[in-house]
Coordinates of C-alpha atoms and ligand atoms in Angstrom, one line a residue:
X148 CA 128.1 130.9 94.7
X149 CA 127.6 127.0 94.8
X150 CA 129.1 125.0 92.1
X151 CA 127.9 121.0 91.4
X152 CA 131.5 119.2 92.2
X153 CA 132.5 117.3 88.9
X154 CA 133.9 114.6 88.4
X155 CA 133.8 111.2 90.5
X156 CA 132.6 112.7 93.3
X157 CA 130.1 115.3 91.2
X158 CA 129.3 111.6 89.9
X159 CA 129.1 111.0 94.0
X160 CA 126.8 113.2 94.2
X161 CA 123.9 113.0 91.5
X162 CA 123.7 109.4 92.0
X163 CA 125.6 108.3 88.8
X164 CA 128.8 106.7 90.1
X165 CA 129.3 103.2 90.0
X166 CA 131.4 100.9 89.9
X167 CA 132.0 97.3 88.0
X168 CA 133.0 94.0 89.1
X169 CA 134.1 91.5 87.2
X170 CA 132.5 88.1 87.5
X171 CA 133.3 85.3 85.1
X172 CA 135.3 86.1 82.2
X173 CA 132.0 87.8 79.8
X174 CA 130.0 88.4 82.9
X175 CA 130.1 91.8 85.2
X176 CA 128.2 93.4 88.0
X177 CA 127.3 97.0 87.7
X178 CA 126.7 98.8 90.7
X179 CA 124.3 101.8 90.8
X180 CA 124.8 101.9 87.1
X181 CA 121.0 102.5 86.4
X182 CA 120.1 104.5 90.0
X183 CA 120.1 107.2 88.8
X184 CA 116.9 106.1 86.5
X185 CA 115.1 103.6 88.6
X186 CA 112.1 105.7 89.2
X187 CA 111.9 106.6 85.3
X188 CA 112.1 102.8 84.3
X189 CA 108.8 102.6 87.3
X190 CA 107.4 104.9 85.8
X191 CA 107.4 103.1 82.0
X192 CA 107.2 99.8 83.3
X193 CA 103.4 101.1 84.5
X194 CA 102.2 100.9 80.6
X195 CA 103.7 97.9 80.5
X196 CA 101.8 96.0 83.4
X197 CA 98.8 98.2 82.3
X198 CA 98.8 95.9 78.7
X199 CA 100.5 92.7 80.3
X200 CA 100.0 92.1 83.8
X201 CA 102.3 90.0 86.3
X202 CA 101.0 86.4 85.8
X203 CA 102.2 83.1 87.5
X204 CA 103.4 81.5 84.6
X205 CA 103.4 76.6 85.1
X206 CA 106.0 75.1 84.4
X207 CA 106.1 72.1 81.5
X208 CA 106.3 69.7 84.6
X209 CA 103.3 71.8 86.2
X210 CA 104.7 73.9 88.8
X211 CA 103.2 77.0 89.5
X212 CA 106.1 79.9 89.6
X213 CA 106.6 81.9 92.8
X214 CA 108.1 84.8 90.3
X215 CA 105.2 86.7 88.4
X216 CA 106.1 87.4 84.9
X217 CA 105.2 89.7 82.1
X218 CA 107.0 91.0 79.4
X219 CA 107.9 93.6 76.4
X220 CA 109.3 93.6 73.0
X221 CA 108.4 92.1 70.1
X222 CA 108.4 88.5 71.8
X223 CA 107.8 87.2 75.0
X224 CA 109.5 84.8 77.4
X225 CA 106.9 81.7 77.9
X226 CA 106.0 78.5 80.1
X227 CA 103.2 75.9 79.9
X228 CA 102.8 72.4 80.2
X229 CA 104.3 72.4 76.4
X230 CA 107.1 73.4 77.6
X231 CA 109.2 77.8 77.6
X232 CA 109.5 79.5 74.2
X233 CA 109.4 82.8 73.0
X234 CA 106.0 83.9 71.4
X235 CA 105.1 87.3 69.7
X236 CA 101.9 87.1 71.3
X237 CA 100.7 87.9 75.1
X238 CA 98.5 84.1 76.2
X239 CA 96.6 86.0 79.1
X240 CA 95.5 88.3 77.0
X241 CA 96.0 87.1 72.8
X242 CA 97.8 90.3 72.0
X243 CA 101.0 91.6 71.0
X244 CA 103.3 92.5 73.6
X245 CA 103.7 96.0 74.5
X246 CA 106.6 97.7 73.5
X247 CA 109.5 97.8 75.1
X248 CA 109.7 101.3 76.5
X249 CA 112.7 103.5 74.9
X250 CA 114.3 103.8 78.4
X251 CA 114.2 100.7 78.7
X252 CA 116.2 99.6 75.6
X253 CA 118.6 102.5 75.5
X254 CA 119.5 101.6 79.1
X255 CA 120.2 97.9 77.4
X256 CA 122.4 99.1 74.7
X257 CA 124.5 101.1 77.0
X258 CA 125.1 98.5 79.8
X259 CA 126.1 95.9 77.5
X260 CA 128.4 97.9 75.6
X261 CA 130.2 98.7 79.0
X262 CA 130.6 95.4 79.3
X263 CA 132.2 94.3 75.8
X264 CA 129.0 93.9 74.1
X265 CA 128.9 96.9 71.4
X266 CA 125.5 97.1 69.2
X267 CA 123.2 95.4 71.7
X268 CA 119.1 95.2 70.2
X269 CA 117.3 93.5 73.2
X270 CA 113.8 92.5 71.2
X271 CA 112.9 90.4 74.5
X272 CA 112.7 91.6 78.2
X273 CA 111.4 89.7 80.4
X274 CA 109.6 91.3 83.9
X275 CA 109.8 89.7 86.8
X276 CA 108.1 90.3 89.7
X277 CA 109.1 88.8 93.8
X278 CA 107.5 88.9 96.2
X279 CA 108.3 88.2 99.8
X280 CA 109.6 84.2 99.5
X281 CA 109.9 84.1 95.6
X282 CA 112.4 82.2 93.9
X283 CA 114.3 81.4 91.0
X284 CA 115.7 78.6 90.9
X285 CA 119.5 77.8 89.5
X286 CA 118.7 78.1 85.5
X287 CA 120.1 78.7 82.5
X288 CA 119.2 81.9 79.8
X289 CA 118.9 79.3 77.0
X290 CA 115.6 79.7 74.5
X291 CA 117.5 82.7 72.9
X292 CA 118.5 81.6 69.3
X293 CA 121.9 83.7 69.4
X294 CA 124.2 83.6 72.3
X295 CA 126.8 85.8 71.0
X296 CA 124.3 88.2 72.4
X297 CA 124.8 89.0 76.0
X298 CA 122.1 88.8 78.8
X299 CA 121.6 92.7 80.7
X300 CA 119.9 92.0 84.1
X301 CA 118.6 95.8 86.2
X302 CA 117.5 94.7 89.3
X303 CA 115.0 97.3 91.0
X304 CA 113.1 97.8 94.3
X305 CA 114.2 95.3 97.1
X306 CA 117.7 94.1 97.7
X307 CA 118.2 90.0 96.5
X308 CA 120.9 87.3 97.0
X309 CA 121.6 86.8 92.8
X310 CA 123.1 83.5 92.5
X311 CA 125.6 83.2 89.5
X312 CA 127.6 79.7 89.1
X313 CA 129.0 78.2 86.1
X314 CA 128.3 76.4 82.6
X315 CA 127.2 73.1 84.9
X316 CA 124.5 72.9 87.3
X317 CA 127.2 71.6 89.5
X318 CA 129.6 74.6 89.4
X319 CA 129.5 76.1 93.3
X320 CA 127.5 79.6 92.5
X321 CA 128.7 83.4 93.3
X322 CA 126.1 85.1 96.0
X323 CA 125.8 88.3 95.4
X324 CA 123.7 90.8 96.7
X325 CA 121.6 93.5 94.3
X326 CA 120.5 96.5 95.2
X327 CA 117.2 99.0 93.5
X328 CA 119.5 100.0 90.5
X329 CA 122.5 97.2 89.9
X330 CA 122.7 96.0 86.6
X331 CA 124.5 92.5 85.9
X332 CA 126.0 91.3 82.2
X333 CA 127.0 87.8 80.9
X334 CA 128.0 86.7 77.2
X335 CA 130.5 85.4 75.6
X336 CA 132.1 82.4 77.6
X337 CA 129.4 83.1 80.7
X338 CA 126.5 83.2 78.5
X339 CA 125.2 80.4 79.4
X340 CA 126.1 80.3 82.8
X341 CA 123.7 78.8 85.5
X342 CA 121.9 81.2 87.9
X343 CA 118.9 81.6 90.3
X344 CA 117.4 83.8 93.1
X345 CA 116.8 82.5 96.4
X346 CA 113.9 83.7 98.0
X347 CA 113.1 87.2 98.9
X348 CA 113.4 89.1 102.0
X349 CA 110.8 90.9 103.6
X350 CA 111.4 94.4 103.4
X351 CA 109.8 97.4 102.2
X352 CA 111.4 99.5 99.3
X353 CA 110.4 103.5 98.8
X354 CA 109.4 102.9 95.7
X355 CA 108.5 99.7 94.8
X356 CA 106.9 98.5 98.4
X357 CA 107.2 94.7 99.8
X358 CA 108.9 93.9 95.5
X359 CA 111.5 93.1 93.8
X360 CA 111.7 93.8 89.8
X361 CA 114.1 91.9 87.4
X362 CA 114.3 93.3 83.8
X363 CA 116.2 90.7 81.7
X364 CA 116.9 92.1 78.3
X365 CA 117.4 89.4 75.2
X366 CA 118.2 89.3 71.9
X367 CA 115.9 86.1 71.6
X368 CA 115.4 86.3 67.8
Ligands
SIN83 C1 116.7 85.6 85.9 O1 117.3 85.1 85.6 O2 115.5 85.4 84.8 C2 116.0 87.0 86.3 C3 117.4 86.7 87.5 C4 116.8 88.3 88.8 O3 116.2 88.0 88.8 O4 117.6 88.8 89.2
FE2_84 FE1 117.6 83.9 83.6

């Protein structure tokens, strides 16, 4: 007779084990938290990108971002020469953003609760696509209305070095290697922490190929 071990060993064998690594106050890294769901999340993402394809947006300063982006939810994050904002309409299609897939929403709520933010109901999910060389410079997520709600960030595909700093741009950031299925959450005293992503290294992930996808969940409105 074969039995599936329960408990921590069972979780390890199922790929559902994860470790919680506290970062700064209000912030934590949930390593492997979404590992078992990666294929399901990528399948749901296809519906999003069919309706709202990835695009390289231009910043207020006129710089074309190396990261390609799209959104789902009731509002999406956009940037153009007039600045950054959340908008109900995707400027690339003139249509509403695609709805947030249920597995996205549920995962974000679970991860937030795990880090002390129960009742998280994201209305926006920004989806970033990094190809080798793409990077995101240090910034704060500060275009949302309610800073009592955390940011939940889910990594899929190729690994990346995530920079997680403090409330000031000059605070030296921690360098954290994020792998597929890792989830980072920052809220409370860390809600406005500066963060970024180092240039993506070349590689091949069995599910995403030569890219890294990041989902960031926000309560924007
Ligand atoms: C972001 O700050 O929007 C994304 C961070 C990441 O890709 O890990
Ligand atoms: Fe961000």
